Amino acid sequence: MSFLIVSPGRDPKPWLEALKNQHPGLNIYVYPEDHDKEEVEFALAWNHPRGLFKNYPNLKVVASMGAGVDHITSDRELPENIKITRVVDQQLTTDMSDFVLAQVMDHVRRLSYYKAQQVEKSWNRKPYKRPKNTTVGIMGIGVLGSAVGEKLAKNGFNVLGWAKSSKDKKDINTYCGKEGLEEFLPQVEILVCLLPLTSKTENILNRDLFDQLPEGAYVINVARGEHLVEQDLLRMIGSGHLSGAALDVFREEPLPEDHPFWTEPKIHITPHIASVTKASSVVPQIIENYERLQDDEPLKNVVERDKGY
Ligand code: OXD
């Protein structure tokens, strides 16, 4: 049985090295090098060419290189029998919660505002809100959303959560479903999107949702660019209903040079850097699943294909 790495746009070298260190006997191909498709039973992927995997008659598993799996689930030609796994990694989770905490603190203490003011040599003090008086709402209370919520709560913020189905979390008061969303949104001063990208969550950050947030709310998107209706965000910032946004993910990455987000001073752009998978940290769980497959044991972190996460 052979192992295939398919990651156009992502350097496969650290993955290849880590896989070889962890499992020296493994027969690994890196797409598109020449290889026998019939031999491949396990693939590690990031943004594979659509339709590629239908040509591998013995492929059993496609493992995502990251926490998100939308780049795999969105391939309509992926055969039904192939299992998809995602990464669940403590370092990735910590990085995400650190990043969101930093963005939230930047917003409440207006650090980016003062940075911009420095360019103008302008001395202008603004009032600020303390964590205990600030409510952050997290959409998506999975592994990452829960960790982000706990970190914010530990730092004194009031934390609310929203998910498709009900969740019981110690530090996060959670809401679920359509009615829950109507209760959740009007309380949220800083909205953090950490939802998985599925056909149900695509375009969820739209005008209708923003309208339900209180005046002056701030939006942080660290999930996927496709969650956001870009023109709606620009309009709501332009009208003053939203005070701004911190965006780490975009429909097109890198963000094209002529994109209007670059020139909107109330939008803070980071280049999809909130939490980056480290191959050496993640490869042990990939190898564990590879061995489980060989031993006919249930795999870990399997995605429910009908749900998309
Ligand atoms: C991921 C990502 O899903 O990097 O891990 O976005």
PDB file of C-alpha atoms and ligand atoms in Angstrom:
ATOM      1  CA  MET A   1       0.000   0.000   0.000  1.00  0.00           C
ATOM      2  CA  SER A   2       1.306   3.481  -0.863  1.00  0.00           C
ATOM      3  CA  PHE A   3       0.808   6.960   0.510  1.00  0.00           C
ATOM      4  CA  LEU A   4       0.176  10.013  -1.668  1.00  0.00           C
ATOM      5  CA  ILE A   5       0.750  13.686  -0.814  1.00  0.00           C
ATOM      6  CA  VAL A   6      -1.275  16.144  -2.920  1.00  0.00           C
ATOM      7  CA  SER A   7      -0.778  19.764  -1.936  1.00  0.00           C
ATOM      8  CA  PRO A   8      -0.501  22.173  -4.855  1.00  0.00           C
ATOM      9  CA  GLY A   9       0.412  25.586  -3.432  1.00  0.00           C
ATOM     10  CA  ARG A  10       1.699  24.102  -0.144  1.00  0.00           C
ATOM     11  CA  ASP A  11       5.271  22.888   0.194  1.00  0.00           C
ATOM     12  CA  PRO A  12       5.127  19.067   0.583  1.00  0.00           C
ATOM     13  CA  LYS A  13       8.776  18.795   1.795  1.00  0.00           C
ATOM     14  CA  PRO A  14       8.211  19.181   5.569  1.00  0.00           C
ATOM     15  CA  TRP A  15       5.366  16.632   5.325  1.00  0.00           C
ATOM     16  CA  LEU A  16       7.481  14.193   3.371  1.00  0.00           C
ATOM     17  CA  GLU A  17      10.321  14.523   5.870  1.00  0.00           C
ATOM     18  CA  ALA A  18       8.088  14.167   8.917  1.00  0.00           C
ATOM     19  CA  LEU A  19       6.294  11.142   7.409  1.00  0.00           C
ATOM     20  CA  LYS A  20       9.619   9.442   6.610  1.00  0.00           C
ATOM     21  CA  ASN A  21      10.935  10.133  10.124  1.00  0.00           C
ATOM     22  CA  GLN A  22       7.811   8.779  11.728  1.00  0.00           C
ATOM     23  CA  HIS A  23       7.462   5.746   9.430  1.00  0.00           C
ATOM     24  CA  PRO A  24      10.726   5.042   7.552  1.00  0.00           C
ATOM     25  CA  GLY A  25       9.316   2.132   5.540  1.00  0.00           C
ATOM     26  CA  LEU A  26       6.418   4.086   4.066  1.00  0.00           C
ATOM     27  CA  ASN A  27       6.205   4.225   0.274  1.00  0.00           C
ATOM     28  CA  ILE A  28       5.306   7.871  -0.424  1.00  0.00           C
ATOM     29  CA  TYR A  29       4.551   9.620  -3.685  1.00  0.00           C
ATOM     30  CA  VAL A  30       4.226  13.357  -4.088  1.00  0.00           C
ATOM     31  CA  TYR A  31       1.654  14.344  -6.719  1.00  0.00           C
ATOM     32  CA  PRO A  32       2.156  14.868  -9.675  1.00  0.00           C
ATOM     33  CA  GLU A  33       5.274  12.665  -9.778  1.00  0.00           C
ATOM     34  CA  ASP A  34       4.864   9.432 -11.681  1.00  0.00           C
ATOM     35  CA  HIS A  35       3.118   6.757  -9.592  1.00  0.00           C
ATOM     36  CA  ASP A  36       0.872   3.731  -9.791  1.00  0.00           C
ATOM     37  CA  LYS A  37      -2.665   4.856  -8.880  1.00  0.00           C
ATOM     38  CA  GLU A  38      -3.753   1.335  -7.976  1.00  0.00           C
ATOM     39  CA  GLU A  39      -1.208   1.170  -5.153  1.00  0.00           C
ATOM     40  CA  VAL A  40      -2.451   4.253  -3.311  1.00  0.00           C
ATOM     41  CA  GLU A  41      -4.757   3.654  -0.340  1.00  0.00           C
ATOM     42  CA  PHE A  42      -4.118   6.756   1.769  1.00  0.00           C
ATOM     43  CA  ALA A  43      -3.772  10.399   0.629  1.00  0.00           C
ATOM     44  CA  LEU A  44      -2.790  13.537   2.521  1.00  0.00           C
ATOM     45  CA  ALA A  45      -4.281  16.545   0.802  1.00  0.00           C
ATOM     46  CA  TRP A  46      -4.612  20.306   0.667  1.00  0.00           C
ATOM     47  CA  ASN A  47      -6.527  21.840  -2.240  1.00  0.00           C
ATOM     48  CA  HIS A  48      -6.200  18.822  -4.515  1.00  0.00           C
ATOM     49  CA  PRO A  49      -7.279  19.200  -8.158  1.00  0.00           C
ATOM     50  CA  ARG A  50     -11.043  18.551  -8.332  1.00  0.00           C
ATOM     51  CA  GLY A  51     -11.940  15.055  -9.470  1.00  0.00           C
ATOM     52  CA  LEU A  52      -8.423  13.704  -8.931  1.00  0.00           C
ATOM     53  CA  PHE A  53      -9.262  11.015  -6.389  1.00  0.00           C
ATOM     54  CA  LYS A  54     -11.889   9.256  -8.494  1.00  0.00           C
ATOM     55  CA  ASN A  55      -8.998   7.865 -10.524  1.00  0.00           C
ATOM     56  CA  TYR A  56      -7.590   5.939  -7.542  1.00  0.00           C
ATOM     57  CA  PRO A  57      -9.513   2.648  -7.399  1.00  0.00           C
ATOM     58  CA  ASN A  58      -8.094   1.525  -4.023  1.00  0.00           C
ATOM     59  CA  LEU A  59      -8.027   4.860  -2.182  1.00  0.00           C
ATOM     60  CA  LYS A  60      -9.697   4.553   1.246  1.00  0.00           C
ATOM     61  CA  VAL A  61      -8.812   7.746   3.109  1.00  0.00           C
ATOM     62  CA  VAL A  62      -8.154  11.378   2.283  1.00  0.00           C
ATOM     63  CA  ALA A  63      -6.615  13.142   5.279  1.00  0.00           C
ATOM     64  CA  SER A  64      -6.722  16.933   5.414  1.00  0.00           C
ATOM     65  CA  MET A  65      -3.452  18.726   6.181  1.00  0.00           C
ATOM     66  CA  GLY A  66      -5.417  21.139   8.340  1.00  0.00           C
ATOM     67  CA  ALA A  67      -8.413  21.530  10.605  1.00  0.00           C
ATOM     68  CA  GLY A  68     -10.689  22.505   7.712  1.00  0.00           C
ATOM     69  CA  VAL A  69     -11.968  19.880   5.281  1.00  0.00           C
ATOM     70  CA  ASP A  70     -14.055  22.021   2.929  1.00  0.00           C
ATOM     71  CA  HIS A  71     -11.289  21.766   0.307  1.00  0.00           C
ATOM     72  CA  ILE A  72     -12.027  18.008   0.238  1.00  0.00           C
ATOM     73  CA  THR A  73     -15.797  17.897   0.855  1.00  0.00           C
ATOM     74  CA  SER A  74     -16.395  20.448  -1.922  1.00  0.00           C
ATOM     75  CA  ASP A  75     -15.072  17.962  -4.494  1.00  0.00           C
ATOM     76  CA  ARG A  76     -18.325  16.569  -5.857  1.00  0.00           C
ATOM     77  CA  GLU A  77     -16.507  13.795  -7.661  1.00  0.00           C
ATOM     78  CA  LEU A  78     -14.970  12.337  -4.497  1.00  0.00           C
ATOM     79  CA  PRO A  79     -16.218   8.727  -4.343  1.00  0.00           C
ATOM     80  CA  GLU A  80     -18.719   8.094  -1.501  1.00  0.00           C
ATOM     81  CA  ASN A  81     -16.721   5.251   0.049  1.00  0.00           C
ATOM     82  CA  ILE A  82     -13.642   7.380   0.748  1.00  0.00           C
ATOM     83  CA  LYS A  83     -13.290   8.499   4.357  1.00  0.00           C
ATOM     84  CA  ILE A  84     -12.167  12.044   5.148  1.00  0.00           C
ATOM     85  CA  THR A  85     -10.205  12.921   8.278  1.00  0.00           C
ATOM     86  CA  ARG A  86      -9.292  16.273   9.747  1.00  0.00           C
ATOM     87  CA  VAL A  87      -6.498  17.476  11.987  1.00  0.00           C
ATOM     88  CA  VAL A  88      -7.149  17.993  15.674  1.00  0.00           C
ATOM     89  CA  ASP A  89      -3.961  19.376  17.162  1.00  0.00           C
ATOM     90  CA  GLN A  90      -3.350  21.054  20.496  1.00  0.00           C
ATOM     91  CA  GLN A  91      -0.824  23.509  19.034  1.00  0.00           C
ATOM     92  CA  LEU A  92      -3.217  24.498  16.240  1.00  0.00           C
ATOM     93  CA  THR A  93      -5.968  25.041  18.800  1.00  0.00           C
ATOM     94  CA  THR A  94      -3.732  27.146  21.076  1.00  0.00           C
ATOM     95  CA  ASP A  95      -2.523  29.225  18.129  1.00  0.00           C
ATOM     96  CA  MET A  96      -6.107  29.933  17.079  1.00  0.00           C
ATOM     97  CA  SER A  97      -7.210  30.996  20.557  1.00  0.00           C
ATOM     98  CA  ASP A  98      -4.103  33.205  20.983  1.00  0.00           C
ATOM     99  CA  PHE A  99      -4.801  34.846  17.654  1.00  0.00           C
ATOM    100  CA  VAL A 100      -8.456  35.588  18.368  1.00  0.00           C
ATOM    101  CA  LEU A 101      -7.607  36.897  21.839  1.00  0.00           C
ATOM    102  CA  ALA A 102      -5.008  39.201  20.240  1.00  0.00           C
ATOM    103  CA  GLN A 103      -7.556  40.476  17.695  1.00  0.00           C
ATOM    104  CA  VAL A 104     -10.185  41.052  20.378  1.00  0.00           C
ATOM    105  CA  MET A 105      -7.698  42.910  22.612  1.00  0.00           C
ATOM    106  CA  ASP A 106      -6.471  44.942  19.637  1.00  0.00           C
ATOM    107  CA  HIS A 107     -10.037  46.006  18.988  1.00  0.00           C
ATOM    108  CA  VAL A 108     -11.085  46.849  22.552  1.00  0.00           C
ATOM    109  CA  ARG A 109      -7.812  48.694  23.310  1.00  0.00           C
ATOM    110  CA  ARG A 110      -7.787  50.273  19.809  1.00  0.00           C
ATOM    111  CA  LEU A 111      -4.162  49.341  19.132  1.00  0.00           C
ATOM    112  CA  SER A 112      -4.508  49.376  15.335  1.00  0.00           C
ATOM    113  CA  TYR A 113      -6.249  52.724  15.557  1.00  0.00           C
ATOM    114  CA  TYR A 114      -3.297  54.211  17.467  1.00  0.00           C
ATOM    115  CA  LYS A 115      -0.831  52.631  15.052  1.00  0.00           C
ATOM    116  CA  ALA A 116      -2.600  54.390  12.175  1.00  0.00           C
ATOM    117  CA  GLN A 117      -2.657  57.601  14.226  1.00  0.00           C
ATOM    118  CA  GLN A 118       1.118  57.414  14.703  1.00  0.00           C
ATOM    119  CA  VAL A 119       1.581  57.656  10.927  1.00  0.00           C
ATOM    120  CA  GLU A 120      -0.241  61.023  11.087  1.00  0.00           C
ATOM    121  CA  LYS A 121       1.640  62.095  14.251  1.00  0.00           C
ATOM    122  CA  SER A 122      -1.734  62.589  15.854  1.00  0.00           C
ATOM    123  CA  TRP A 123      -2.384  62.414  19.639  1.00  0.00           C
ATOM    124  CA  ASN A 124      -6.010  61.503  20.138  1.00  0.00           C
ATOM    125  CA  ARG A 125      -7.127  59.487  23.180  1.00  0.00           C
ATOM    126  CA  LYS A 126     -10.294  57.425  22.945  1.00  0.00           C
ATOM    127  CA  PRO A 127     -12.283  55.708  25.686  1.00  0.00           C
ATOM    128  CA  TYR A 128     -11.971  51.951  25.862  1.00  0.00           C
ATOM    129  CA  LYS A 129     -14.079  49.057  27.118  1.00  0.00           C
ATOM    130  CA  ARG A 130     -12.877  46.520  29.624  1.00  0.00           C
ATOM    131  CA  PRO A 131     -13.245  42.754  29.024  1.00  0.00           C
ATOM    132  CA  LYS A 132     -15.835  42.386  31.802  1.00  0.00           C
ATOM    133  CA  ASN A 133     -18.031  44.897  29.950  1.00  0.00           C
ATOM    134  CA  THR A 134     -17.549  43.309  26.529  1.00  0.00           C
ATOM    135  CA  THR A 135     -19.535  40.425  25.048  1.00  0.00           C
ATOM    136  CA  VAL A 136     -17.897  38.260  22.430  1.00  0.00           C
ATOM    137  CA  GLY A 137     -20.051  35.836  20.451  1.00  0.00           C
ATOM    138  CA  ILE A 138     -18.506  32.834  18.768  1.00  0.00           C
ATOM    139  CA  MET A 139     -20.245  31.143  15.865  1.00  0.00           C
ATOM    140  CA  GLY A 140     -19.088  27.527  15.729  1.00  0.00           C
ATOM    141  CA  ILE A 141     -18.445  25.778  19.022  1.00  0.00           C
ATOM    142  CA  GLY A 142     -16.314  22.869  17.839  1.00  0.00           C
ATOM    143  CA  VAL A 143     -12.778  22.119  19.023  1.00  0.00           C
ATOM    144  CA  LEU A 144     -11.431  25.529  17.958  1.00  0.00           C
ATOM    145  CA  GLY A 145     -14.483  27.606  18.910  1.00  0.00           C
ATOM    146  CA  SER A 146     -14.645  26.074  22.397  1.00  0.00           C
ATOM    147  CA  ALA A 147     -10.947  26.709  23.025  1.00  0.00           C
ATOM    148  CA  VAL A 148     -11.252  30.304  21.809  1.00  0.00           C
ATOM    149  CA  GLY A 149     -14.270  30.828  24.066  1.00  0.00           C
ATOM    150  CA  GLU A 150     -12.479  29.408  27.103  1.00  0.00           C
ATOM    151  CA  LYS A 151      -9.437  31.613  26.540  1.00  0.00           C
ATOM    152  CA  LEU A 152     -11.577  34.735  26.154  1.00  0.00           C
ATOM    153  CA  ALA A 153     -13.568  33.831  29.279  1.00  0.00           C
ATOM    154  CA  LYS A 154     -10.323  33.335  31.236  1.00  0.00           C
ATOM    155  CA  ASN A 155      -9.305  36.825  30.147  1.00  0.00           C
ATOM    156  CA  GLY A 156     -12.471  38.284  31.589  1.00  0.00           C
ATOM    157  CA  PHE A 157     -14.743  38.583  28.542  1.00  0.00           C
ATOM    158  CA  ASN A 158     -18.407  37.599  28.584  1.00  0.00           C
ATOM    159  CA  VAL A 159     -18.556  34.806  26.049  1.00  0.00           C
ATOM    160  CA  LEU A 160     -21.582  33.547  24.149  1.00  0.00           C
ATOM    161  CA  GLY A 161     -21.608  30.805  21.574  1.00  0.00           C
ATOM    162  CA  TRP A 162     -23.841  29.733  18.739  1.00  0.00           C
ATOM    163  CA  ALA A 163     -23.883  26.354  17.032  1.00  0.00           C
ATOM    164  CA  LYS A 164     -26.246  24.394  14.801  1.00  0.00           C
ATOM    165  CA  SER A 165     -27.114  21.998  17.614  1.00  0.00           C
ATOM    166  CA  SER A 166     -27.066  22.515  21.383  1.00  0.00           C
ATOM    167  CA  LYS A 167     -23.740  22.371  23.267  1.00  0.00           C
ATOM    168  CA  ASP A 168     -23.043  22.314  26.942  1.00  0.00           C
ATOM    169  CA  LYS A 169     -19.974  24.435  27.742  1.00  0.00           C
ATOM    170  CA  LYS A 170     -18.728  25.582  31.123  1.00  0.00           C
ATOM    171  CA  ASP A 171     -17.593  29.121  30.296  1.00  0.00           C
ATOM    172  CA  ILE A 172     -19.730  29.742  27.238  1.00  0.00           C
ATOM    173  CA  ASN A 173     -23.419  30.453  27.294  1.00  0.00           C
ATOM    174  CA  THR A 174     -24.536  28.730  24.090  1.00  0.00           C
ATOM    175  CA  TYR A 175     -27.458  29.179  21.739  1.00  0.00           C
ATOM    176  CA  CYS A 176     -28.462  26.946  18.887  1.00  0.00           C
ATOM    177  CA  GLY A 177     -30.539  26.839  15.753  1.00  0.00           C
ATOM    178  CA  LYS A 178     -32.370  29.639  13.969  1.00  0.00           C
ATOM    179  CA  GLU A 179     -34.232  30.915  17.027  1.00  0.00           C
ATOM    180  CA  GLY A 180     -31.089  30.770  19.124  1.00  0.00           C
ATOM    181  CA  LEU A 181     -29.304  32.900  16.545  1.00  0.00           C
ATOM    182  CA  GLU A 182     -31.961  35.615  16.890  1.00  0.00           C
ATOM    183  CA  GLU A 183     -31.390  35.690  20.644  1.00  0.00           C
ATOM    184  CA  PHE A 184     -27.604  35.491  20.356  1.00  0.00           C
ATOM    185  CA  LEU A 185     -26.849  38.195  17.779  1.00  0.00           C
ATOM    186  CA  PRO A 186     -28.324  41.317  19.471  1.00  0.00           C
ATOM    187  CA  GLN A 187     -26.071  40.693  22.514  1.00  0.00           C
ATOM    188  CA  VAL A 188     -22.823  40.307  20.570  1.00  0.00           C
ATOM    189  CA  GLU A 189     -20.392  43.230  20.401  1.00  0.00           C
ATOM    190  CA  ILE A 190     -17.578  41.250  18.813  1.00  0.00           C
ATOM    191  CA  LEU A 191     -18.586  38.400  16.519  1.00  0.00           C
ATOM    192  CA  VAL A 192     -16.049  35.652  15.830  1.00  0.00           C
ATOM    193  CA  CYS A 193     -16.718  33.229  12.970  1.00  0.00           C
ATOM    194  CA  LEU A 194     -15.238  29.771  13.463  1.00  0.00           C
ATOM    195  CA  LEU A 195     -17.885  27.765  11.622  1.00  0.00           C
ATOM    196  CA  PRO A 196     -17.038  24.906   9.309  1.00  0.00           C
ATOM    197  CA  LEU A 197     -17.717  25.793   5.683  1.00  0.00           C
ATOM    198  CA  THR A 198     -20.699  23.822   4.387  1.00  0.00           C
ATOM    199  CA  SER A 199     -23.547  24.599   1.977  1.00  0.00           C
ATOM    200  CA  LYS A 200     -25.542  25.757   5.055  1.00  0.00           C
ATOM    201  CA  THR A 201     -22.910  28.157   6.403  1.00  0.00           C
ATOM    202  CA  GLU A 202     -21.698  29.632   3.101  1.00  0.00           C
ATOM    203  CA  ASN A 203     -22.574  33.371   2.955  1.00  0.00           C
ATOM    204  CA  ILE A 204     -23.876  33.279   6.542  1.00  0.00           C
ATOM    205  CA  LEU A 205     -22.091  36.538   7.398  1.00  0.00           C
ATOM    206  CA  ASN A 206     -24.453  38.675   5.387  1.00  0.00           C
ATOM    207  CA  ARG A 207     -26.437  41.862   5.701  1.00  0.00           C
ATOM    208  CA  ASP A 208     -29.376  40.204   7.391  1.00  0.00           C
ATOM    209  CA  LEU A 209     -27.124  38.769  10.111  1.00  0.00           C
ATOM    210  CA  PHE A 210     -25.122  41.988  10.532  1.00  0.00           C
ATOM    211  CA  ASP A 211     -28.398  43.911  10.921  1.00  0.00           C
ATOM    212  CA  GLN A 212     -29.186  41.873  14.036  1.00  0.00           C
ATOM    213  CA  LEU A 213     -25.889  42.820  15.710  1.00  0.00           C
ATOM    214  CA  PRO A 214     -25.912  45.946  17.868  1.00  0.00           C
ATOM    215  CA  GLU A 215     -24.705  49.236  16.364  1.00  0.00           C
ATOM    216  CA  GLY A 216     -20.901  49.402  16.406  1.00  0.00           C
ATOM    217  CA  ALA A 217     -20.335  45.630  16.488  1.00  0.00           C
ATOM    218  CA  TYR A 218     -17.020  44.259  15.200  1.00  0.00           C
ATOM    219  CA  VAL A 219     -16.537  41.105  13.101  1.00  0.00           C
ATOM    220  CA  ILE A 220     -13.615  38.674  13.201  1.00  0.00           C
ATOM    221  CA  ASN A 221     -13.508  35.987  10.513  1.00  0.00           C
ATOM    222  CA  VAL A 222     -10.956  33.232  11.046  1.00  0.00           C
ATOM    223  CA  ALA A 223     -12.958  30.469   9.349  1.00  0.00           C
ATOM    224  CA  ARG A 224     -13.285  30.737   5.561  1.00  0.00           C
ATOM    225  CA  GLY A 225     -13.683  33.621   3.121  1.00  0.00           C
ATOM    226  CA  GLU A 226     -16.810  31.979   1.704  1.00  0.00           C
ATOM    227  CA  HIS A 227     -18.688  32.582   4.966  1.00  0.00           C
ATOM    228  CA  LEU A 228     -18.680  36.291   4.246  1.00  0.00           C
ATOM    229  CA  VAL A 229     -20.682  38.307   1.722  1.00  0.00           C
ATOM    230  CA  GLU A 230     -17.962  40.861   1.056  1.00  0.00           C
ATOM    231  CA  GLN A 231     -20.131  43.660  -0.342  1.00  0.00           C
ATOM    232  CA  ASP A 232     -22.486  43.383   2.665  1.00  0.00           C
ATOM    233  CA  LEU A 233     -19.564  43.843   5.052  1.00  0.00           C
ATOM    234  CA  LEU A 234     -18.290  46.890   3.155  1.00  0.00           C
ATOM    235  CA  ARG A 235     -21.793  48.415   3.098  1.00  0.00           C
ATOM    236  CA  MET A 236     -22.385  47.815   6.817  1.00  0.00           C
ATOM    237  CA  ILE A 237     -19.010  49.350   7.695  1.00  0.00           C
ATOM    238  CA  GLY A 238     -19.696  52.239   5.315  1.00  0.00           C
ATOM    239  CA  SER A 239     -23.069  52.937   6.950  1.00  0.00           C
ATOM    240  CA  GLY A 240     -21.449  52.884  10.420  1.00  0.00           C
ATOM    241  CA  HIS A 241     -23.550  49.955  11.624  1.00  0.00           C
ATOM    242  CA  LEU A 242     -20.384  47.858  12.004  1.00  0.00           C
ATOM    243  CA  SER A 243     -17.281  49.466  13.489  1.00  0.00           C
ATOM    244  CA  GLY A 244     -14.947  47.272  11.447  1.00  0.00           C
ATOM    245  CA  ALA A 245     -13.601  43.797  10.925  1.00  0.00           C
ATOM    246  CA  ALA A 246     -10.493  41.672  11.267  1.00  0.00           C
ATOM    247  CA  LEU A 247     -10.262  39.206   8.395  1.00  0.00           C
ATOM    248  CA  ASP A 248      -7.762  36.375   8.175  1.00  0.00           C
ATOM    249  CA  VAL A 249      -9.442  34.415   5.383  1.00  0.00           C
ATOM    250  CA  PHE A 250     -10.709  35.410   1.952  1.00  0.00           C
ATOM    251  CA  ARG A 251     -12.616  34.026  -1.013  1.00  0.00           C
ATOM    252  CA  GLU A 252      -9.505  34.505  -3.084  1.00  0.00           C
ATOM    253  CA  GLU A 253      -6.110  34.037  -1.423  1.00  0.00           C
ATOM    254  CA  PRO A 254      -3.787  35.849  -1.681  1.00  0.00           C
ATOM    255  CA  LEU A 255      -6.242  38.745  -1.601  1.00  0.00           C
ATOM    256  CA  PRO A 256      -6.001  40.426  -5.047  1.00  0.00           C
ATOM    257  CA  GLU A 257      -4.189  43.770  -5.053  1.00  0.00           C
ATOM    258  CA  ASP A 258      -7.210  45.674  -6.325  1.00  0.00           C
ATOM    259  CA  HIS A 259      -9.589  44.273  -3.696  1.00  0.00           C
ATOM    260  CA  PRO A 260     -11.524  47.028  -1.849  1.00  0.00           C
ATOM    261  CA  PHE A 261     -10.741  45.450   1.557  1.00  0.00           C
ATOM    262  CA  TRP A 262      -7.125  46.646   1.261  1.00  0.00           C
ATOM    263  CA  THR A 263      -8.133  50.283   1.269  1.00  0.00           C
ATOM    264  CA  GLU A 264     -10.886  50.167   3.917  1.00  0.00           C
ATOM    265  CA  PRO A 265      -9.126  51.476   7.059  1.00  0.00           C
ATOM    266  CA  LYS A 266     -11.646  49.753   9.321  1.00  0.00           C
ATOM    267  CA  ILE A 267     -10.773  46.333   7.926  1.00  0.00           C
ATOM    268  CA  HIS A 268      -7.659  44.694   9.347  1.00  0.00           C
ATOM    269  CA  ILE A 269      -6.198  42.094   7.034  1.00  0.00           C
ATOM    270  CA  THR A 270      -3.942  39.186   7.973  1.00  0.00           C
ATOM    271  CA  PRO A 271      -2.771  36.581   5.423  1.00  0.00           C
ATOM    272  CA  HIS A 272      -4.511  33.364   6.661  1.00  0.00           C
ATOM    273  CA  ILE A 273      -2.074  33.067   9.519  1.00  0.00           C
ATOM    274  CA  ALA A 274      -4.292  32.594  12.601  1.00  0.00           C
ATOM    275  CA  SER A 275      -3.131  29.010  13.089  1.00  0.00           C
ATOM    276  CA  VAL A 276      -0.850  27.187  10.725  1.00  0.00           C
ATOM    277  CA  THR A 277      -0.452  23.415  10.806  1.00  0.00           C
ATOM    278  CA  LYS A 278       3.050  22.238  11.636  1.00  0.00           C
ATOM    279  CA  ALA A 279       3.808  19.011   9.782  1.00  0.00           C
ATOM    280  CA  SER A 280       5.955  17.488  12.557  1.00  0.00           C
ATOM    281  CA  SER A 281       3.206  18.087  15.125  1.00  0.00           C
ATOM    282  CA  VAL A 282       0.439  16.591  12.995  1.00  0.00           C
ATOM    283  CA  VAL A 283       2.143  13.679  11.229  1.00  0.00           C
ATOM    284  CA  PRO A 284       1.917  11.284  14.233  1.00  0.00           C
ATOM    285  CA  GLN A 285      -1.898  11.390  14.061  1.00  0.00           C
ATOM    286  CA  ILE A 286      -1.799  10.853  10.273  1.00  0.00           C
ATOM    287  CA  ILE A 287       0.464   7.834  10.715  1.00  0.00           C
ATOM    288  CA  GLU A 288      -1.739   6.534  13.509  1.00  0.00           C
ATOM    289  CA  ASN A 289      -4.705   6.580  11.149  1.00  0.00           C
ATOM    290  CA  TYR A 290      -2.649   4.985   8.387  1.00  0.00           C
ATOM    291  CA  GLU A 291      -1.802   2.140  10.756  1.00  0.00           C
ATOM    292  CA  ARG A 292      -5.393   1.891  11.951  1.00  0.00           C
ATOM    293  CA  LEU A 293      -6.466   1.522   8.332  1.00  0.00           C
ATOM    294  CA  GLN A 294      -3.991  -1.307   7.836  1.00  0.00           C
ATOM    295  CA  ASP A 295      -5.170  -3.022  11.021  1.00  0.00           C
ATOM    296  CA  ASP A 296      -8.835  -2.529  10.129  1.00  0.00           C
ATOM    297  CA  GLU A 297      -9.433  -0.389  13.205  1.00  0.00           C
ATOM    298  CA  PRO A 298     -11.726   2.668  13.334  1.00  0.00           C
ATOM    299  CA  LEU A 299      -9.982   5.891  12.261  1.00  0.00           C
ATOM    300  CA  LYS A 300      -9.712   8.987  14.439  1.00  0.00           C
ATOM    301  CA  ASN A 301     -11.125  12.453  13.602  1.00  0.00           C
ATOM    302  CA  VAL A 302     -13.324  11.188  10.788  1.00  0.00           C
ATOM    303  CA  VAL A 303     -15.585  13.771   9.156  1.00  0.00           C
ATOM    304  CA  GLU A 304     -19.293  13.063   8.836  1.00  0.00           C
ATOM    305  CA  ARG A 305     -19.612  13.460   5.122  1.00  0.00           C
ATOM    306  CA  ASP A 306     -23.328  14.336   5.142  1.00  0.00           C
ATOM    307  CA  LYS A 307     -22.688  17.141   7.672  1.00  0.00           C
ATOM    308  CA  GLY A 308     -19.459  18.321   6.055  1.00  0.00           C
ATOM    309  CA  TYR A 309     -17.446  18.537   9.309  1.00  0.00           C
TER     310      TYR A 309
HETATM  311  C1  OXD B   1      -6.984  24.903   8.303  1.00  0.00           C
HETATM  312  C2  OXD B   1      -6.513  26.194   7.783  1.00  0.00           C
HETATM  313  O1  OXD B   1      -8.112  24.523   8.022  1.00  0.00           O
HETATM  314  O2  OXD B   1      -5.286  26.407   7.738  1.00  0.00           O
HETATM  315  O3  OXD B   1      -6.228  24.247   9.026  1.00  0.00           O
HETATM  316  O4  OXD B   1      -7.322  27.022   7.383  1.00  0.00           O
END
